[in-house]
Structure formats: C-alpha cells, structure tokens
PDB file of C-alpha atoms in Angstrom:
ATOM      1  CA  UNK A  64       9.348  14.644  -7.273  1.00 39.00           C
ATOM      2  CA  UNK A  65       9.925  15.891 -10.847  1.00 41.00           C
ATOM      3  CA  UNK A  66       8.259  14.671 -13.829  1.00 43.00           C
ATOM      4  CA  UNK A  67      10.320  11.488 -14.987  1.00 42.00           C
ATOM      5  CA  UNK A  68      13.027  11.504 -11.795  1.00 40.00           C
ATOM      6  CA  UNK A  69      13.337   8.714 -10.284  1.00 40.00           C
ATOM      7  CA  UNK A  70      16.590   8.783  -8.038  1.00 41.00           C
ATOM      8  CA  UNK A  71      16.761   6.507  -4.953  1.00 40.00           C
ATOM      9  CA  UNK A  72      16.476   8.935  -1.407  1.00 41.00           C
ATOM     10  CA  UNK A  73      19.244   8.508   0.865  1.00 48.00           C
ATOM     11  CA  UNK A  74      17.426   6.682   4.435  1.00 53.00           C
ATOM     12  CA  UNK A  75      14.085   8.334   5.862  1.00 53.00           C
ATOM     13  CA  UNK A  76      15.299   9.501   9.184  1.00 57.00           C
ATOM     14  CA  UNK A  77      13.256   6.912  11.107  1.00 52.00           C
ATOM     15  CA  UNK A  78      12.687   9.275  14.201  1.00 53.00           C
ATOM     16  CA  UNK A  79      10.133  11.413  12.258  1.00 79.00           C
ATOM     17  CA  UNK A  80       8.080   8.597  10.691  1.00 90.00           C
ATOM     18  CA  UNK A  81       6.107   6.799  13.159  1.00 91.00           C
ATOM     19  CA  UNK A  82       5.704   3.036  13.124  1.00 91.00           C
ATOM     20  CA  UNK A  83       3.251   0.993  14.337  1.00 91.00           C
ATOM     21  CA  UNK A  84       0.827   1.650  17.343  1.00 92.00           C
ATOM     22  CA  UNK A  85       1.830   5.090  16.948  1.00 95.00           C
ATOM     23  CA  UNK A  86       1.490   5.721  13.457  1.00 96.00           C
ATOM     24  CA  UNK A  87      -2.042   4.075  14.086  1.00 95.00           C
ATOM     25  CA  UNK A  88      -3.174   6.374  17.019  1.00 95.00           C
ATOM     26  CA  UNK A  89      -1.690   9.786  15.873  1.00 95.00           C
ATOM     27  CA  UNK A  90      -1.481   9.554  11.769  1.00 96.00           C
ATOM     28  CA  UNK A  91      -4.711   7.233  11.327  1.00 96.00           C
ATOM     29  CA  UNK A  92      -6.429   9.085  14.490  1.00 96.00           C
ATOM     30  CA  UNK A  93      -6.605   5.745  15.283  1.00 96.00           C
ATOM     31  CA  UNK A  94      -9.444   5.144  12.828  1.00 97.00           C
ATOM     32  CA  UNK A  95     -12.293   2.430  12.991  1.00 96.00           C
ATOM     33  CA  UNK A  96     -14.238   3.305   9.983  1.00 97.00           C
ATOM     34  CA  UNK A  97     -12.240   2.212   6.779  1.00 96.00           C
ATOM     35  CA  UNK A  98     -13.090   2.184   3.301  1.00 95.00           C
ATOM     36  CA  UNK A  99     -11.074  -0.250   1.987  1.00 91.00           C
ATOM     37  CA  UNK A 100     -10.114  -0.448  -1.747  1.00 89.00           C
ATOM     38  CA  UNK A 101     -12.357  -1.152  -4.283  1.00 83.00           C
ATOM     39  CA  UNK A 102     -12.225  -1.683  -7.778  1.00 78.00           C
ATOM     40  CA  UNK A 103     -13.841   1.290  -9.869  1.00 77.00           C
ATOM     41  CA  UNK A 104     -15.363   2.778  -6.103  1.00 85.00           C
ATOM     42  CA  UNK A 105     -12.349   3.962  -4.339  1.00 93.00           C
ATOM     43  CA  UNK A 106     -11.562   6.958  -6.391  1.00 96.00           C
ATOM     44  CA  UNK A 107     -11.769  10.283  -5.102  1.00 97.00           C
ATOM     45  CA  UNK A 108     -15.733  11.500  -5.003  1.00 96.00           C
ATOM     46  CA  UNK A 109     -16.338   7.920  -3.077  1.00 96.00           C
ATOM     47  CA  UNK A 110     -13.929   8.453  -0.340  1.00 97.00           C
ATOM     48  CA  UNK A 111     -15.263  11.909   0.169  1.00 98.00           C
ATOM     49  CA  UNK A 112     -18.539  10.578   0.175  1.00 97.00           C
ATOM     50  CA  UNK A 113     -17.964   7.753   2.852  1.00 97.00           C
ATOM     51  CA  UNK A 114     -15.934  10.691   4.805  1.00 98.00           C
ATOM     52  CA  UNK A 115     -19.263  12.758   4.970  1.00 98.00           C
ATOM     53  CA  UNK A 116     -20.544   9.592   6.007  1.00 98.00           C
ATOM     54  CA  UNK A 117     -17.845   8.697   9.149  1.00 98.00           C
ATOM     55  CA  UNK A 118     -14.936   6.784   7.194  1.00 98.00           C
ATOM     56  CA  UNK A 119     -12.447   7.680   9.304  1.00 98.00           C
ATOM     57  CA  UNK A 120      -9.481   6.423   6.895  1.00 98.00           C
ATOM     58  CA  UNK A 121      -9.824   5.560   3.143  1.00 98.00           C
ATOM     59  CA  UNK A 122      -7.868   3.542   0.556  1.00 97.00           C
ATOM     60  CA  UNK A 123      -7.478   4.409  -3.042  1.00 97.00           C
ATOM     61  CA  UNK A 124      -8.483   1.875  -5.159  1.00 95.00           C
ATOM     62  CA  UNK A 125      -5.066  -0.665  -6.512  1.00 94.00           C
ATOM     63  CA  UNK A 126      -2.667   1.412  -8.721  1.00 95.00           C
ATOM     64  CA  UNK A 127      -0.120  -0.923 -11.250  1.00 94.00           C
ATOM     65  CA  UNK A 128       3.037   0.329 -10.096  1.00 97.00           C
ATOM     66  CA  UNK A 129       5.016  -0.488 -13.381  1.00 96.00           C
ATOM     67  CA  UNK A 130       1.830   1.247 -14.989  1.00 97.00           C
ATOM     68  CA  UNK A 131       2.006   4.296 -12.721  1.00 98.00           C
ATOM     69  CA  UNK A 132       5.984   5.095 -13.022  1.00 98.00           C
ATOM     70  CA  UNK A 133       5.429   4.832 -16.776  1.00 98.00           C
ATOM     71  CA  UNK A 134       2.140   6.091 -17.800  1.00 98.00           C
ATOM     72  CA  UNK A 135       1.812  10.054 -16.267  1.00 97.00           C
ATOM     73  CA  UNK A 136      -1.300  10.275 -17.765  1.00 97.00           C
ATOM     74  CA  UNK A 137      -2.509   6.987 -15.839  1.00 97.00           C
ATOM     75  CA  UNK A 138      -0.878   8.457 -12.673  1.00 97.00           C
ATOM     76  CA  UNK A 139      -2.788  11.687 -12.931  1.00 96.00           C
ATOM     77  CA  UNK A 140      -6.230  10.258 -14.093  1.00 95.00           C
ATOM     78  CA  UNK A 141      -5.715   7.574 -10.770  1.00 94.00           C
ATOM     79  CA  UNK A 142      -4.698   9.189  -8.273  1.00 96.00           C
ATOM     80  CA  UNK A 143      -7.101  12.420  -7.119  1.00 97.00           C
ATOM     81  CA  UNK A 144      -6.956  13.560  -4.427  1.00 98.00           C
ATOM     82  CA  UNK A 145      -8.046  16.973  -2.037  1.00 97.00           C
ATOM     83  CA  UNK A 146      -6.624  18.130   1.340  1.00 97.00           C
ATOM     84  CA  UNK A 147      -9.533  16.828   3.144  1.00 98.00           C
ATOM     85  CA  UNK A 148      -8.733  13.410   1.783  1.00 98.00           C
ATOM     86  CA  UNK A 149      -6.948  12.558   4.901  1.00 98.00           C
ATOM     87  CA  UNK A 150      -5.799  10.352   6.287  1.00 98.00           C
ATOM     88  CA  UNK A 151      -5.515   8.056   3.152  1.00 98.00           C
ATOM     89  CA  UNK A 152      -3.685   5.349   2.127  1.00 98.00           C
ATOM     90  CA  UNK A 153      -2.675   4.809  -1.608  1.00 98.00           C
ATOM     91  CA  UNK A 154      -2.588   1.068  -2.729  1.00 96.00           C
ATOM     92  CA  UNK A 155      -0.215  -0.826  -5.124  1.00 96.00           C
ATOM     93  CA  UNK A 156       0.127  -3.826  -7.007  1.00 94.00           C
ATOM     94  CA  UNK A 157       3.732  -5.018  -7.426  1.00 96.00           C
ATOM     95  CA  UNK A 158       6.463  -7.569  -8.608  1.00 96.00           C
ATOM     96  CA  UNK A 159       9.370  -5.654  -8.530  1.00 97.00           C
ATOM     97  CA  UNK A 160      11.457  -3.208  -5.592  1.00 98.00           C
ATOM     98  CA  UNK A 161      12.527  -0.816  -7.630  1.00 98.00           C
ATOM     99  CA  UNK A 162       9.336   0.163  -9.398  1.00 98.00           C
ATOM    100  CA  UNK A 163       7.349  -0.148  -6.515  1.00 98.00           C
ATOM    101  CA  UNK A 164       9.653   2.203  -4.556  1.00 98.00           C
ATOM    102  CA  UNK A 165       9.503   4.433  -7.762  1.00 98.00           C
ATOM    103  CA  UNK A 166       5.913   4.488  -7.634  1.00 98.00           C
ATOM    104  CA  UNK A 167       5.653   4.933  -3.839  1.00 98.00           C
ATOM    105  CA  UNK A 168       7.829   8.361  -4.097  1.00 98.00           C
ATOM    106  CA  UNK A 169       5.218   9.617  -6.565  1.00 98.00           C
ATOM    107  CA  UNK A 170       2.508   9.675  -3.941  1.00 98.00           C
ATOM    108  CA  UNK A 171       4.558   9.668  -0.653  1.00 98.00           C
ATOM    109  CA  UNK A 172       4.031  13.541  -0.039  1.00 97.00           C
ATOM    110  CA  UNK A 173       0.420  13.414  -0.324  1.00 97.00           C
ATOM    111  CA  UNK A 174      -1.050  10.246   1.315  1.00 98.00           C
ATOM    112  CA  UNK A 175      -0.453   9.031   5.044  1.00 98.00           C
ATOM    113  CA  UNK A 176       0.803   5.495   4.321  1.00 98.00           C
ATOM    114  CA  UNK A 177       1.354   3.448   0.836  1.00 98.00           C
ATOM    115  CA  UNK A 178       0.165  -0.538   0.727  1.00 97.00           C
ATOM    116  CA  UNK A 179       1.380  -2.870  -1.188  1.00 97.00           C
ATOM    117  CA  UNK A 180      -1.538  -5.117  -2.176  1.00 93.00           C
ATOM    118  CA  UNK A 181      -0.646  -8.827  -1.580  1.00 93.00           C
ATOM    119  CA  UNK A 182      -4.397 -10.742  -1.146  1.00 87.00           C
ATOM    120  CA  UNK A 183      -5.662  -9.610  -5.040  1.00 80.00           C
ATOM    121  CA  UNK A 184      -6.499 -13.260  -5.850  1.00 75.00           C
ATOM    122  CA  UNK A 185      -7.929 -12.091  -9.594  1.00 80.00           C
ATOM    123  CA  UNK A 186      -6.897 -13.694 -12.422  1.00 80.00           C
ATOM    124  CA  UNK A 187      -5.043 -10.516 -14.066  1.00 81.00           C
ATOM    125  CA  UNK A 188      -3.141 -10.716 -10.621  1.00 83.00           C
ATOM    126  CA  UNK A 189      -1.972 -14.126 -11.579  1.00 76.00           C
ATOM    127  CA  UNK A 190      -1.454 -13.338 -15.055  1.00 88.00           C
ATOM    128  CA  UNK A 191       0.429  -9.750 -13.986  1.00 85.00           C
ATOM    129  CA  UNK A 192       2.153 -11.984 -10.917  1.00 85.00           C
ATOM    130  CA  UNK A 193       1.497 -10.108  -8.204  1.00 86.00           C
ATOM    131  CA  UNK A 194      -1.323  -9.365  -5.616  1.00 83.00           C
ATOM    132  CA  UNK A 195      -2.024 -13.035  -3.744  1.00 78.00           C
ATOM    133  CA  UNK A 196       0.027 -14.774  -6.355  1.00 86.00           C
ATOM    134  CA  UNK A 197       3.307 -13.277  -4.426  1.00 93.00           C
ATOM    135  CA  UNK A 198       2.361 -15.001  -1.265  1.00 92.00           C
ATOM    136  CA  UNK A 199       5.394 -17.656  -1.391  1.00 92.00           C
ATOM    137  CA  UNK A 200       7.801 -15.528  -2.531  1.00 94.00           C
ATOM    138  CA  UNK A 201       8.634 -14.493   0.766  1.00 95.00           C
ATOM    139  CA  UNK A 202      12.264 -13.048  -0.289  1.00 97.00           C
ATOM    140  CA  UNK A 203      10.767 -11.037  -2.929  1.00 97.00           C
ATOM    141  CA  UNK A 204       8.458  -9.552  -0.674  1.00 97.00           C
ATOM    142  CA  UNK A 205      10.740  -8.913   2.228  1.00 98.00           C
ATOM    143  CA  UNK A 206      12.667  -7.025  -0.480  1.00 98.00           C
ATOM    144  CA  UNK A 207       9.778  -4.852  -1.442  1.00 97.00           C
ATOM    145  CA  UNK A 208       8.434  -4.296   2.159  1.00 98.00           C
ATOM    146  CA  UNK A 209      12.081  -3.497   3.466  1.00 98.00           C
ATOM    147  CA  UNK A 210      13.267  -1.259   0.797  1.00 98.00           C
ATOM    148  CA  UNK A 211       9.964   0.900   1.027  1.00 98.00           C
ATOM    149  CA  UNK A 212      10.145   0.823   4.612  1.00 98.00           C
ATOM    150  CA  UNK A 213      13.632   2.329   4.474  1.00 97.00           C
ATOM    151  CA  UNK A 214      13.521   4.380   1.234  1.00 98.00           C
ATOM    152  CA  UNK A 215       9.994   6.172   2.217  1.00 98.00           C
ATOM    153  CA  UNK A 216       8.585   9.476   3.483  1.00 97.00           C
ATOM    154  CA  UNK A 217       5.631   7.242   4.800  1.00 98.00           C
ATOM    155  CA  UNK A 218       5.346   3.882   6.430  1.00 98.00           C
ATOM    156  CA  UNK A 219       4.415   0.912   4.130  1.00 98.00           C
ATOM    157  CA  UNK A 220       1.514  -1.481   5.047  1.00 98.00           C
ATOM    158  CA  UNK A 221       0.477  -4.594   3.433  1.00 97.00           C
ATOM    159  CA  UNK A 222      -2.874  -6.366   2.953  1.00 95.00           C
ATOM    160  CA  UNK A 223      -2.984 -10.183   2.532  1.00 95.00           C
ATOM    161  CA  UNK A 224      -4.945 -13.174   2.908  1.00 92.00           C
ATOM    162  CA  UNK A 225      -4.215 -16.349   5.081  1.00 93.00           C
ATOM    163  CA  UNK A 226      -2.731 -19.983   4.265  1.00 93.00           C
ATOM    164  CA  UNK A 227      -4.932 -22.594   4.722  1.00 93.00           C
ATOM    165  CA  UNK A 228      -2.626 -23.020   7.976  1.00 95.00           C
ATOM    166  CA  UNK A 229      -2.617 -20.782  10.705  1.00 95.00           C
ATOM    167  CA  UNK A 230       0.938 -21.470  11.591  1.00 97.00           C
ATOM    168  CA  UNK A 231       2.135 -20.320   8.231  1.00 96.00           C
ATOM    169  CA  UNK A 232       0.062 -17.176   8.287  1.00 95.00           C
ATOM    170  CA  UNK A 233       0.957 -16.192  11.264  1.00 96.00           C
ATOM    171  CA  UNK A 234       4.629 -16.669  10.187  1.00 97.00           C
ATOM    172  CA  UNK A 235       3.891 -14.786   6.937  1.00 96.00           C
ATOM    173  CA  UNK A 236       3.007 -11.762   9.103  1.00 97.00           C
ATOM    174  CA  UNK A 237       5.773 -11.595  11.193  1.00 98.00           C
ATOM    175  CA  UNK A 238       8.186 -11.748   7.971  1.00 98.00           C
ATOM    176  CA  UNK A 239       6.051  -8.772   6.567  1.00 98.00           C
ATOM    177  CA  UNK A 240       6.053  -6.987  10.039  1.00 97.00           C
ATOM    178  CA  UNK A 241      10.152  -7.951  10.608  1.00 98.00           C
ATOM    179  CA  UNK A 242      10.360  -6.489   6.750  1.00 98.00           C
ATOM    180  CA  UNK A 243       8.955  -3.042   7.795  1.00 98.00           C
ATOM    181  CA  UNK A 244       5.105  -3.384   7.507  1.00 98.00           C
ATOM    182  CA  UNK A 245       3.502  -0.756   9.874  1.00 97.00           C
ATOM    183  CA  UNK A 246      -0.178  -1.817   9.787  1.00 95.00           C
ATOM    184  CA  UNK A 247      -1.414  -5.214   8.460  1.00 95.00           C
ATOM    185  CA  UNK A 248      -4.530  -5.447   6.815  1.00 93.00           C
ATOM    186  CA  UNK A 249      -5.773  -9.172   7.036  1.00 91.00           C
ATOM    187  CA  UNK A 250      -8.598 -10.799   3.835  1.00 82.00           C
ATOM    188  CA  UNK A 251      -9.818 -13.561   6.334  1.00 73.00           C
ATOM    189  CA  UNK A 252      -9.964 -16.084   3.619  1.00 64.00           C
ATOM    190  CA  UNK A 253      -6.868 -18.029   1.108  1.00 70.00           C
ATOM    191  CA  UNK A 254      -6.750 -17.476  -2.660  1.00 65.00           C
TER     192      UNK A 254
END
C-alpha cells in the first residue's frame, strides 16, 4: 500500500484465505512452539533467535494502531521483519474499525495473520481503552473482528483473557469466532 493511502479493499475473496483448522495446519505448519508477544522482546533479532531455537510461529510485539497509521517513522522502526520471519503474526492494540483495518493493510502482505490484542490488562491499556479493557464491549469488537475478517488479505486472530465465569468466556469466544476470528489465543487468567 502507498505511503499515506488508506482506501477501504473491496471483499477478500474468501476462497483463497484459509480459516480456521486449515489456516492452522497449512499457513502456521500447524505450529507448537510460539513466541508470543512481548513487550521490548518480540522485535525482530528475538524471533529469529527463538526460530534458531524451534519457535515454530512468532508474534511481534503490540503495535498502537492509531500510532502506526499515523506515525511512518513508528511503523518502520516497529515492524522489522526478513523473509525467514515466517510464519508470523503482527499484533495490535485497538479502539476503533477503521484504524485498525488501516493499520492491518499496512502489514497484511508481509505477515501470515494480524491479532488484535484484547487480554493487555496494563494500565496504559485502560488509560488508551483498549487491550482487556474492551472485553464488554462486545459490539465494538464484533465490529473490529468482522470488518478485518472481511476487509483483509490475512485472517484476523484475537488473544484474550477469561471472565471470572466460564459461561461468559466461553460465550465471549464464540462472538469473536462468529465475528471472524481464525485462531484464538486464550491468557488463562481475568484482568
């Protein structure tokens, strides 16, 4: 995408991108070893480090998405990346569609999946309103998750964390999954 464009794609064709199981088994090479995201340790020379190592899939560490459709000199000191940095999946914080989205199609054509970071339970989080401080603002999220889901190259995922009741997590994921989420990353513990 060009410097500073930000127009709206017309549908992904849905037959090319796989979902689910299959995205799993033939993008992820359905990988066991995952570095998840880390503040200041996900960044490029770590994940080829933990690759020498057997990580089988990385995560970048959490971009700002407002940040990173704003700031080109934020999006090109954050996200590094090298052809043997595959698979990998690029991680964002977010509040609104459109700017997510926006910042999705930045990385879309090199990375194997974008996630949209819903268990951050730090206090910038709550300050910035997003990460875990989205998690009952299920029509908000369904927007994000469904518009990415339709609008991307690559499939979205989401991480979270759970409610204190199982009920309502396991509801929470299948509003995420019914939204578009491929692959669900799970923080086994509330905010």
């Amino acid at each position: 995408m060009e410097e500073g464009k930000h127009e709206v794609t017309e549908e992904v064709d849905k037959a090319k991108k796989l979902s689910g199981f299959e995205f799993w088994r033939r993008t992820l090479n359905s990988a066991k070893y995952v570095v998840a995201p880390m503040v200041d340790a996900s960044e490029l020379a770590w994940r080829m480090l933990s690759r020498k190592y057997g990580a089988q899939l990385c995560y970048t560490p959490m971009f700002h998405s407002s940040v990173f459709v704003r700031d080109p000199n934020y999006r090109k000191e954050a996200m590094q990346t090298c052809p043997d940095d595959r698979p990998l999946i690029v991680q964002f914080c977010a509040n609104d569609p459109d700017t997510f989205l926006k910042a999705a199609q930045y990385v879309e054509n090199i990375c194997d999946a974008v996630d949209l970071n819903l268990g951050c339970p730090q206090t910038i989080a709550k300050r910035g309103h997003y990460g875990a401080f989205l998690e009952d603002e299920w029509d908000l999220l369904k927007k994000m998750v469904a518009l990415c889901h339709q609008k991307l190259k690559v499939p979205i995922t989401c991480k979270i964390r759970v409610f204190e009741s199982k009920e309502k997590t396991v509801m929470y994921a299948q509003m995420l999954e019914q939204a578009g989420c491929q692959l669900l990353t799970v923080h086994g513990r509330t905010k």
